[in-house]
Structures are given as structure tokens and as C-alpha cells.
C-alpha positions as a Markdown table, in Angstrom:
| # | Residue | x | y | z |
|---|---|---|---|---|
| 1 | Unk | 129.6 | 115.9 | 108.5 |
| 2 | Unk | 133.4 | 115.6 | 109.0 |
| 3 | Unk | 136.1 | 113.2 | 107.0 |
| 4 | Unk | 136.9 | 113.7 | 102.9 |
| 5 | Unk | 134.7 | 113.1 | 100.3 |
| 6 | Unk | 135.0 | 113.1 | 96.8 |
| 7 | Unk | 134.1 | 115.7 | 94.0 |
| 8 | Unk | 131.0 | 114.9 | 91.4 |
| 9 | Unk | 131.9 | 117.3 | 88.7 |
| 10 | Unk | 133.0 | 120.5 | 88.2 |
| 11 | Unk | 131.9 | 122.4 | 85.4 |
| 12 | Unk | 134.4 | 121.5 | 82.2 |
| 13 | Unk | 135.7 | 118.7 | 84.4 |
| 14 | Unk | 135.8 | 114.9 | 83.4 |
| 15 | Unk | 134.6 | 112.4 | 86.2 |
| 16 | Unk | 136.6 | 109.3 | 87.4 |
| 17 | Unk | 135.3 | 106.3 | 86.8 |
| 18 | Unk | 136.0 | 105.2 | 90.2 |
| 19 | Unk | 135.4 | 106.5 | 94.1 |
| 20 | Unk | 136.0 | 105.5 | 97.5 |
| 21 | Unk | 133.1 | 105.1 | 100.0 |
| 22 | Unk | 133.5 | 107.2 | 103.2 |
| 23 | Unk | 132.7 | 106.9 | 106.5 |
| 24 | Unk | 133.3 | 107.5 | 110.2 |
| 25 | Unk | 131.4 | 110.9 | 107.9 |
| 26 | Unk | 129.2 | 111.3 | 111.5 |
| 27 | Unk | 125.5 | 110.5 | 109.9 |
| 28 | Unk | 122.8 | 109.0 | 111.3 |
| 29 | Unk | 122.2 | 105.6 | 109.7 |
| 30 | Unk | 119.0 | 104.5 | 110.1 |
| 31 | Unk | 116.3 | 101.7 | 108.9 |
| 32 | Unk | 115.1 | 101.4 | 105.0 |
| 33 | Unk | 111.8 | 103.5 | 106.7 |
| 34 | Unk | 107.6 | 102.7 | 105.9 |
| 35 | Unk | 107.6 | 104.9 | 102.7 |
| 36 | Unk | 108.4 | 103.5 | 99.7 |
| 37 | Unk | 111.9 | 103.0 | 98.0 |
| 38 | Unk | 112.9 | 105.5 | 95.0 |
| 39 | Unk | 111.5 | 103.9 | 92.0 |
| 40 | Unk | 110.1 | 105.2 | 88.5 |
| 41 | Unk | 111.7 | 106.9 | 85.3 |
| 42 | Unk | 114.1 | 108.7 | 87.4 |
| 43 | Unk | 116.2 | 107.4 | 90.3 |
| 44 | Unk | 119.5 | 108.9 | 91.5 |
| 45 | Unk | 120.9 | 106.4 | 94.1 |
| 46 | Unk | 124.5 | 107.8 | 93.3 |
| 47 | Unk | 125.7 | 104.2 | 94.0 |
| 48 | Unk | 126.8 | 102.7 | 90.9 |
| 49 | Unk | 127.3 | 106.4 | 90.0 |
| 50 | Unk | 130.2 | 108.0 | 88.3 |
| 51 | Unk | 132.0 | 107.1 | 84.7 |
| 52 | Unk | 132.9 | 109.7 | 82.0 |
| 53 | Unk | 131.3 | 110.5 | 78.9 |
| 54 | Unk | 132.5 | 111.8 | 75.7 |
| 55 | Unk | 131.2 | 115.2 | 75.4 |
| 56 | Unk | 129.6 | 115.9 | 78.9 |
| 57 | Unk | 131.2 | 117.7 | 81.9 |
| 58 | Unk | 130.0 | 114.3 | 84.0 |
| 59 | Unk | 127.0 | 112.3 | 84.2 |
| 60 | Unk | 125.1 | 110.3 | 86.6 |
| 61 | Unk | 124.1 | 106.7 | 86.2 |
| 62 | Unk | 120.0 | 107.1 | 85.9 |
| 63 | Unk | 119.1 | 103.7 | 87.6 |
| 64 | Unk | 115.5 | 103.8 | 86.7 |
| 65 | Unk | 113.2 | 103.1 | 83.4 |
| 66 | Unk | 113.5 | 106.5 | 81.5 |
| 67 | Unk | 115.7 | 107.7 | 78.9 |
| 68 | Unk | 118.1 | 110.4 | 80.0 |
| 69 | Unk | 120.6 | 112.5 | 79.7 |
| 70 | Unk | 122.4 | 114.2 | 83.0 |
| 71 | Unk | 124.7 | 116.8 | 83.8 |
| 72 | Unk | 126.7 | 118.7 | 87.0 |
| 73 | Unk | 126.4 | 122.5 | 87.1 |
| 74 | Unk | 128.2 | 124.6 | 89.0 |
| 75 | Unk | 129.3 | 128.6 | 89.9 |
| 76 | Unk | 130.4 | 130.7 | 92.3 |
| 77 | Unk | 132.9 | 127.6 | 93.5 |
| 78 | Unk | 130.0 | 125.5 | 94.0 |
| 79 | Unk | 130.9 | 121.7 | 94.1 |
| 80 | Unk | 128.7 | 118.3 | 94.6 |
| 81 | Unk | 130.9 | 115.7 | 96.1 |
| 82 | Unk | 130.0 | 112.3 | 97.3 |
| 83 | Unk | 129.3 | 111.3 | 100.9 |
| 84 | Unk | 128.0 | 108.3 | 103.0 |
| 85 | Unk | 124.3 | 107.7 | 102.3 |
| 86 | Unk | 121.4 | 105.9 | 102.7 |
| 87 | Unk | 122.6 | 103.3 | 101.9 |
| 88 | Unk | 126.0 | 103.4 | 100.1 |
| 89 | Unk | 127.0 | 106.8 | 98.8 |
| 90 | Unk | 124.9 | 109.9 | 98.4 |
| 91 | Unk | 125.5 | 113.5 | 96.6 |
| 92 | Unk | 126.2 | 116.4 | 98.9 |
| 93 | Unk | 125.9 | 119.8 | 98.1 |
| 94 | Unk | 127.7 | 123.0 | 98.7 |
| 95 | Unk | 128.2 | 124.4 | 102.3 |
| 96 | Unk | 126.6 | 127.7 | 102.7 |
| 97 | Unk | 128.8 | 130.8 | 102.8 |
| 98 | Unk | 127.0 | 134.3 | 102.4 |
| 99 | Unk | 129.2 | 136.2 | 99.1 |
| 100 | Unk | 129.2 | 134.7 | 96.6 |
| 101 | Unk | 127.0 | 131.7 | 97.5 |
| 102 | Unk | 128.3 | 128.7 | 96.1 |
| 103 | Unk | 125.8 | 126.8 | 93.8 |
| 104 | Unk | 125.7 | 123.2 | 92.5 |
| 105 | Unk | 122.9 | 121.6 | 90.7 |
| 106 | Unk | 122.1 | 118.1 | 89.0 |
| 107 | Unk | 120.3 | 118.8 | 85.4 |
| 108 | Unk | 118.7 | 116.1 | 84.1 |
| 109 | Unk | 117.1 | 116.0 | 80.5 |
| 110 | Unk | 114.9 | 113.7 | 78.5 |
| 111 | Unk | 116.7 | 111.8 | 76.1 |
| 112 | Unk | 116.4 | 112.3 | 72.4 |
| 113 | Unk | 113.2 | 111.1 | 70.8 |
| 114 | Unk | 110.5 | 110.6 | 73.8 |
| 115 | Unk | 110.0 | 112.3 | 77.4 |
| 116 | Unk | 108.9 | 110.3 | 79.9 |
| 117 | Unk | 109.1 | 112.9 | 82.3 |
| 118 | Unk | 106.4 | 114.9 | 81.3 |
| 119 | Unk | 103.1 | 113.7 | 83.3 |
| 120 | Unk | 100.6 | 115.4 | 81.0 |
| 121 | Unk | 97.2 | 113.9 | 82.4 |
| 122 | Unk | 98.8 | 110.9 | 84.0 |
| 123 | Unk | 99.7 | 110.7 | 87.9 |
| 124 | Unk | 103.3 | 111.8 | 89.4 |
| 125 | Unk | 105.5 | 110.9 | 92.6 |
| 126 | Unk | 108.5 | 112.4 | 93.1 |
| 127 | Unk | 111.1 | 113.0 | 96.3 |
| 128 | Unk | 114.2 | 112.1 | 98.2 |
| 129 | Unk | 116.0 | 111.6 | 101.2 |
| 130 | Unk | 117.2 | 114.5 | 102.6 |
| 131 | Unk | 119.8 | 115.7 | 105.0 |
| 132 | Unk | 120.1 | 119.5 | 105.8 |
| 133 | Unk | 123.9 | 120.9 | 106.5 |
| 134 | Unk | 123.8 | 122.9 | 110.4 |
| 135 | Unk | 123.2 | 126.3 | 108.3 |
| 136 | Unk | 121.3 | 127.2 | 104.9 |
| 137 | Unk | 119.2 | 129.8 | 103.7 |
| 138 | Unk | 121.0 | 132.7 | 105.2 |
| 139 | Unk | 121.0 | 135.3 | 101.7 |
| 140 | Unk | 119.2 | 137.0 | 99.2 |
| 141 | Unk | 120.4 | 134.1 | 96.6 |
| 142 | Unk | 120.2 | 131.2 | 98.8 |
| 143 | Unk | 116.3 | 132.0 | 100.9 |
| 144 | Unk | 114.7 | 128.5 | 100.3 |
| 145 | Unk | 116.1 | 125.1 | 99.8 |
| 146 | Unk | 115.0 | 123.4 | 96.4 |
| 147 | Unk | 115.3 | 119.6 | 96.1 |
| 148 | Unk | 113.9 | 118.3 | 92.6 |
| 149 | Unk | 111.7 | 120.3 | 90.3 |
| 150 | Unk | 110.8 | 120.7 | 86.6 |
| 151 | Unk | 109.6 | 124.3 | 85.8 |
| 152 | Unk | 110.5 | 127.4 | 87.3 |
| 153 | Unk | 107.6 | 129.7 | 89.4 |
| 154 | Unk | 105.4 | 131.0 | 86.7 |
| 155 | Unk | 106.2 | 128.6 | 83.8 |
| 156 | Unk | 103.4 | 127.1 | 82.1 |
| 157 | Unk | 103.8 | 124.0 | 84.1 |
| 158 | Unk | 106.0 | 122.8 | 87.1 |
| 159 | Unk | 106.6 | 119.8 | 89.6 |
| 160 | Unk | 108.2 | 120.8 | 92.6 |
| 161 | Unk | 110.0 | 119.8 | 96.0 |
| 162 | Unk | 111.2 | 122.3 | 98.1 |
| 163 | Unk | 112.3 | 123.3 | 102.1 |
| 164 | Unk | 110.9 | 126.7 | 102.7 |
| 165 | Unk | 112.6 | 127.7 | 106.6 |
| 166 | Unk | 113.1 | 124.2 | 106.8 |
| 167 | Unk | 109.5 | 123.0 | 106.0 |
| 168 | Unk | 108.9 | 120.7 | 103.1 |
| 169 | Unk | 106.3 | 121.6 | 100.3 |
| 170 | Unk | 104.9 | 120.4 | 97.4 |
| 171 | Unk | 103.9 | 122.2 | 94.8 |
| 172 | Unk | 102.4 | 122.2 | 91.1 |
| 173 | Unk | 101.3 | 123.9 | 87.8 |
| 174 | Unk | 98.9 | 122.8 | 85.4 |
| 175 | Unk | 97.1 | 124.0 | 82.8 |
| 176 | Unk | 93.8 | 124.8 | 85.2 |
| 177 | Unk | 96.5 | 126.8 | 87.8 |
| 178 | Unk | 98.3 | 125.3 | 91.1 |
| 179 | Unk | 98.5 | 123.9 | 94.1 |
| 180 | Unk | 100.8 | 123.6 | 97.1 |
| 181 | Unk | 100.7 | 121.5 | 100.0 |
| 182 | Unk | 103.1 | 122.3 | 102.9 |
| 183 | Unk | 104.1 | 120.0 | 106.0 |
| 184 | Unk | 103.8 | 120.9 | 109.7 |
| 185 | Unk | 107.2 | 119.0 | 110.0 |
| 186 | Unk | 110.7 | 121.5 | 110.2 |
| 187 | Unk | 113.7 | 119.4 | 109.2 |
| 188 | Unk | 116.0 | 118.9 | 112.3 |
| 189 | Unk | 119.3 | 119.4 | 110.6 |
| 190 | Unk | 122.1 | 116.5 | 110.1 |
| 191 | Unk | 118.8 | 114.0 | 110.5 |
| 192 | Unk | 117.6 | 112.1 | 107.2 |
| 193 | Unk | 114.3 | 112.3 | 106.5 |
| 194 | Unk | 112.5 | 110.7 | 103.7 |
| 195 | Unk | 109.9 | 113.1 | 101.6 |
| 196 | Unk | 107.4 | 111.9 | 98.7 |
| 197 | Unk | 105.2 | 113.8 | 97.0 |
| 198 | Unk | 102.2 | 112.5 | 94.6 |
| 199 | Unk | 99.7 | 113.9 | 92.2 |
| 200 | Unk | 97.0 | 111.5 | 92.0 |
| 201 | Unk | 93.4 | 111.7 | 91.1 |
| 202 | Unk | 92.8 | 115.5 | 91.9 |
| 203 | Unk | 94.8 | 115.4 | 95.0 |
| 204 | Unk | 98.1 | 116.6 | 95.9 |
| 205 | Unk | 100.0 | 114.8 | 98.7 |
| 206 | Unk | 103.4 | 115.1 | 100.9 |
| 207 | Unk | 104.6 | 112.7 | 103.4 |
| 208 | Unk | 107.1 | 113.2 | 105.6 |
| 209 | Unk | 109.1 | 110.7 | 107.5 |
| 210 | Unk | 111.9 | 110.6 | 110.3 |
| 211 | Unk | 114.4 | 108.2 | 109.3 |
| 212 | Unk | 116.2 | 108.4 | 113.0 |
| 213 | Unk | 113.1 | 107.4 | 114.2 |
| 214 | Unk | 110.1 | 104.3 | 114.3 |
| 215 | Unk | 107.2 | 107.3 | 113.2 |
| 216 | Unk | 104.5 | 107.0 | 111.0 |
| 217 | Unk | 104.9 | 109.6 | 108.1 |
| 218 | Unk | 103.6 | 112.8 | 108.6 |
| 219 | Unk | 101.3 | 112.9 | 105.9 |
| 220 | Unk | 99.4 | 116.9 | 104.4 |
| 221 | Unk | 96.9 | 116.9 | 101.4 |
| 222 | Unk | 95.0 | 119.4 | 99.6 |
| 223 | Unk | 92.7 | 119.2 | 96.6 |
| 224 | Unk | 94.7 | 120.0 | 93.5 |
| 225 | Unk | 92.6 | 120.2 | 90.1 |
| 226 | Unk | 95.4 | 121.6 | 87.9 |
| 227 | Unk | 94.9 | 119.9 | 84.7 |
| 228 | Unk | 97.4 | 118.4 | 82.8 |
| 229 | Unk | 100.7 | 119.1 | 82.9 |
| 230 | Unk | 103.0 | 119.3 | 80.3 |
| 231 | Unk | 106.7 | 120.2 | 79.6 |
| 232 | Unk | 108.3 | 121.0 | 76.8 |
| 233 | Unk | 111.4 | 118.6 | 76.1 |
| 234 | Unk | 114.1 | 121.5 | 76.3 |
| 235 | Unk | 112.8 | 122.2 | 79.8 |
| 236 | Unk | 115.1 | 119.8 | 82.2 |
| 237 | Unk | 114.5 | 118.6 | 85.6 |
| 238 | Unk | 116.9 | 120.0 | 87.8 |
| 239 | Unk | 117.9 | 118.7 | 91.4 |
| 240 | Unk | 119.5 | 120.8 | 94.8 |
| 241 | Unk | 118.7 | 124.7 | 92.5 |
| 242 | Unk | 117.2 | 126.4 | 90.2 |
| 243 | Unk | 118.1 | 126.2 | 86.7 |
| 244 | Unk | 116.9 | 127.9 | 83.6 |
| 245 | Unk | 115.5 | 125.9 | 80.2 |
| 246 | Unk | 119.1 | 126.0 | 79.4 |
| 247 | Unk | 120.2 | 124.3 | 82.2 |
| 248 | Unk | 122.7 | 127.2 | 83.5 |
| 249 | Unk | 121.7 | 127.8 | 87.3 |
| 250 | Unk | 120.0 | 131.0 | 88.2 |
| 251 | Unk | 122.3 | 133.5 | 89.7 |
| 252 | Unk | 119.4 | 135.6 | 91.5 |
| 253 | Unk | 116.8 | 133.2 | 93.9 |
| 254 | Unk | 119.0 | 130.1 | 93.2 |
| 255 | Unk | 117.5 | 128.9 | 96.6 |
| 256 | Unk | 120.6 | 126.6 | 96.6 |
| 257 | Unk | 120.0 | 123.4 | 98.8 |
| 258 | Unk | 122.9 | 123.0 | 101.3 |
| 259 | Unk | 122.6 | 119.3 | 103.0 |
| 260 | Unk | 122.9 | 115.8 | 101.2 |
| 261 | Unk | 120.6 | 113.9 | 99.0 |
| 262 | Unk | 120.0 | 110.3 | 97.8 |
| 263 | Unk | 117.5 | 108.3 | 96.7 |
| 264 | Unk | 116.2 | 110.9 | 94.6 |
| 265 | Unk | 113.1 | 110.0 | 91.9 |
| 266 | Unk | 110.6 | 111.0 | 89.7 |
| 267 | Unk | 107.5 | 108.4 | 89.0 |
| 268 | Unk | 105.2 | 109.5 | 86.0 |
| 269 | Unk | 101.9 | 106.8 | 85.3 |
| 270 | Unk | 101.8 | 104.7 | 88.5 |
């Protein structure tokens, strides 16, 4: 993706209220696409996005029905900056480079009093539109590709997206074990492609689509009886890395996702 863009949030660093949209940035624009539009508690269109905060290092307008609270991290140089997306503006993620890998990650946090992030018993979409940079996954910090998630591997509970060699998966944790679902679609980098995933009655699904193209979703399922699924508040969803409860991204298997992402959500109850 060539031409400037403009930098999210660096860690200690105060957002401007204002930004200019960029283009001639060499992405492929394509239709709204058959799978639904981001909607639920959480939805990061990173349109109306950017305005500083007393007390925060930046934050992200939350244009969906949940109470939140959001944050940029960052280390190693890592930066998110805006780019042209689908539509309007997107957030783009550090380039890869081998030592140190840069890392950047949105960390978004349940609001005081309530968490309407937490599924518990109830069903759960979640997903994105995704772009991948030409190169990713190249070193011992940076071997996967993670999206949106809540929970790390091995928590209690977790809700995952991820891009494993380029291969979308879904996966979750309840409190009856987990379940992963992986597509037989590999990313083509510097495409957008549209990924949702849903819990739903027992059965875990991911469906893949091809924005550059008029293609049905590709759509994988298994059988997931996990049981409810539960966070604790202090746990925070956390988008393009991995991030611990308190929020600071992981310095060892960040599996840092290089590429651009909009649209992202997270859809607990319908």
C-alpha cells in the first residue's frame, strides 16, 4: 500500500481530533459483499474515529451498543496508523520486520459497572475485514496472525479470530473445553476479505468471503459443545495481538497481525 497515512496512537501519545482520508493508497475497493455488515456491542469502523481523552493514550469511537473503554498499545516501534478502507478509513498495522518485531494492538475493555462482552450461555459473532501486508509471520514473535480475541490459549475461556499461514480459524473455550474450526481458504495478500465467526446453538461457524470478487462465502463448521463462556471483566478484548489481562502486549508469541483491518465486531445474544 503506498501514499502517507496517519498515526492512531502511540503509547503516552494524545490523538488529534482530526485526520485526512487517503487515497490513490493502491487497494482494492470492492462491493459491500453477501455477509453481513459489522454490527453488535462492538464495532470499530475507524470512520468517525479519533478525538482525545483525558487520561488515555488515545481511544477509538466504539460505534456499536456496548459500554467501553479503548486503548492503542504499542512496543518495539510498533504503530497503528490510518489507511483507506472499506469504506472510508481503516486501521493498519505494523509492517513486518524480523528484530525487534514491531507490535501494535487495539485493547478494548468493558466499561465500568456491566460487560456486555462476555457471552456466558448466550450466542456470539465476531470478525472483520481483513487485508494482509505482502509479508507476515516470518519470526519466532510474529508466527500467526491474530485478529480479535478475548482470552489467551489456555485461559479459562476465550473467543478467537486468527490467520494461521494465512488460513482463517475460529476458535473457543468454554467451560466443557474447545473448539476450532479452520477454513480451506489462504488469504491472497493486499485482497480484502470479509471473515465472521458465530457460536450458535452447539455449533461453531466461519465464513469466508472474497471481497474482490462475486463468490459465495466459503463457509466450515464443526460441532462445538463448550459450555458457557465467561470472562472476567479485567480480561479485555484485544484486536491485531496478543495482550495480557493487563492489556500490555505479549513480548514472546505476540503473533502480531501485519495487514489492515476495518469493520471489526463483536455480537454477544443475537
Amino acid at each position: 500500500m503506498t501514499g502517507p497515512s496517519r498515526r492512531l496512537s502511540r503509547s503516552g501519545a494524545v490523538l488529534a481530533a482530526t485526520f485526512i482520508l487517503v487515497s490513490g493508497s493502491g487497494m482494492t475497493q470492492a462491493a459491500n459483499g453477501t455477509l453481513p455488515a459489522a454490527s453488535g456491542d462492538l464495532v470499530l469502523s475507524f470512520d468517525g474515529a479519533l478525538s482525545p481523552r483525558p487520561g488515555q493514550a488515545g481511544w477509538l469511537d466504539n460505534s456499536g451498543t456496548g459500554a467501553v473503554t479503548t486503548s492503542v498499545k504499542t512496543a518495539s516501534g510498533g504503530s497503528v496508523t490510518l489507511a483507506t478502507g472499506r469504506p472510508g478509513t481503516a486501521a493498519k498495522f505494523p509492517a513486518f520486520a524480523p528484530t525487534p518485531t514491531p507490535a501494535a494492538a487495539l485493547v478494548v475493555r468493558p466499561a465500568a459497572g456491566g460487560d456486555a462482552l462476555s457471552p456466558g450461555k448466550l450466542p456470539i459473532r465476531w470478525g472483520a475485514d481483513v487485508y494482509l501486508s505482502k509479508a507476515s509471520q516470518k519470526s519466532a514473535t510474529d508466527n500467526g496472525a491474530n485478529v480479535v480475541q478475548r482470552g489467551l490459549y489456555g485461559d479459562p475461556a476465550q473467543v478467537k479470530l486468527q490467520l494461521d499461514a494465512d488460513q482463517p480459524s475460529c476458535r473457543v473455550q468454554g467451560t466443557a473445553g474447545s473448539a476450532t474450526v479452520v477454513s480451506t481458504v489462504k488469504l491472497r495478500p493486499t485482497v480484502w476479505y470479509r471473515i465472521h465467526c458465530q457460536l450458535r446453538a452447539g455449533e461453531l461457524t466461519l465464513q469466508v468471503e472474497d471481497l474482490s470478487a462475486s463468490a459465495t462465502p466459503t463457509v466450515a463448521r464443526d460441532k462445538a459443545a463448550v459450555g458457557p463462556i465467561s470472562f472476567s471483566s479485567s480480561v479485555p478484548v484485544t484486536v491485531g495481538a496478543k495482550c495480557d489481562a493487563a492489556g500490555q502486549i505479549l513480548t514472546s508469541g505476540t503473533d502480531q497481525f501485519n495487514g489492515t483491518l476495518d469493520n471489526v465486531f463483536w455480537d454477544v445474544g443475537s
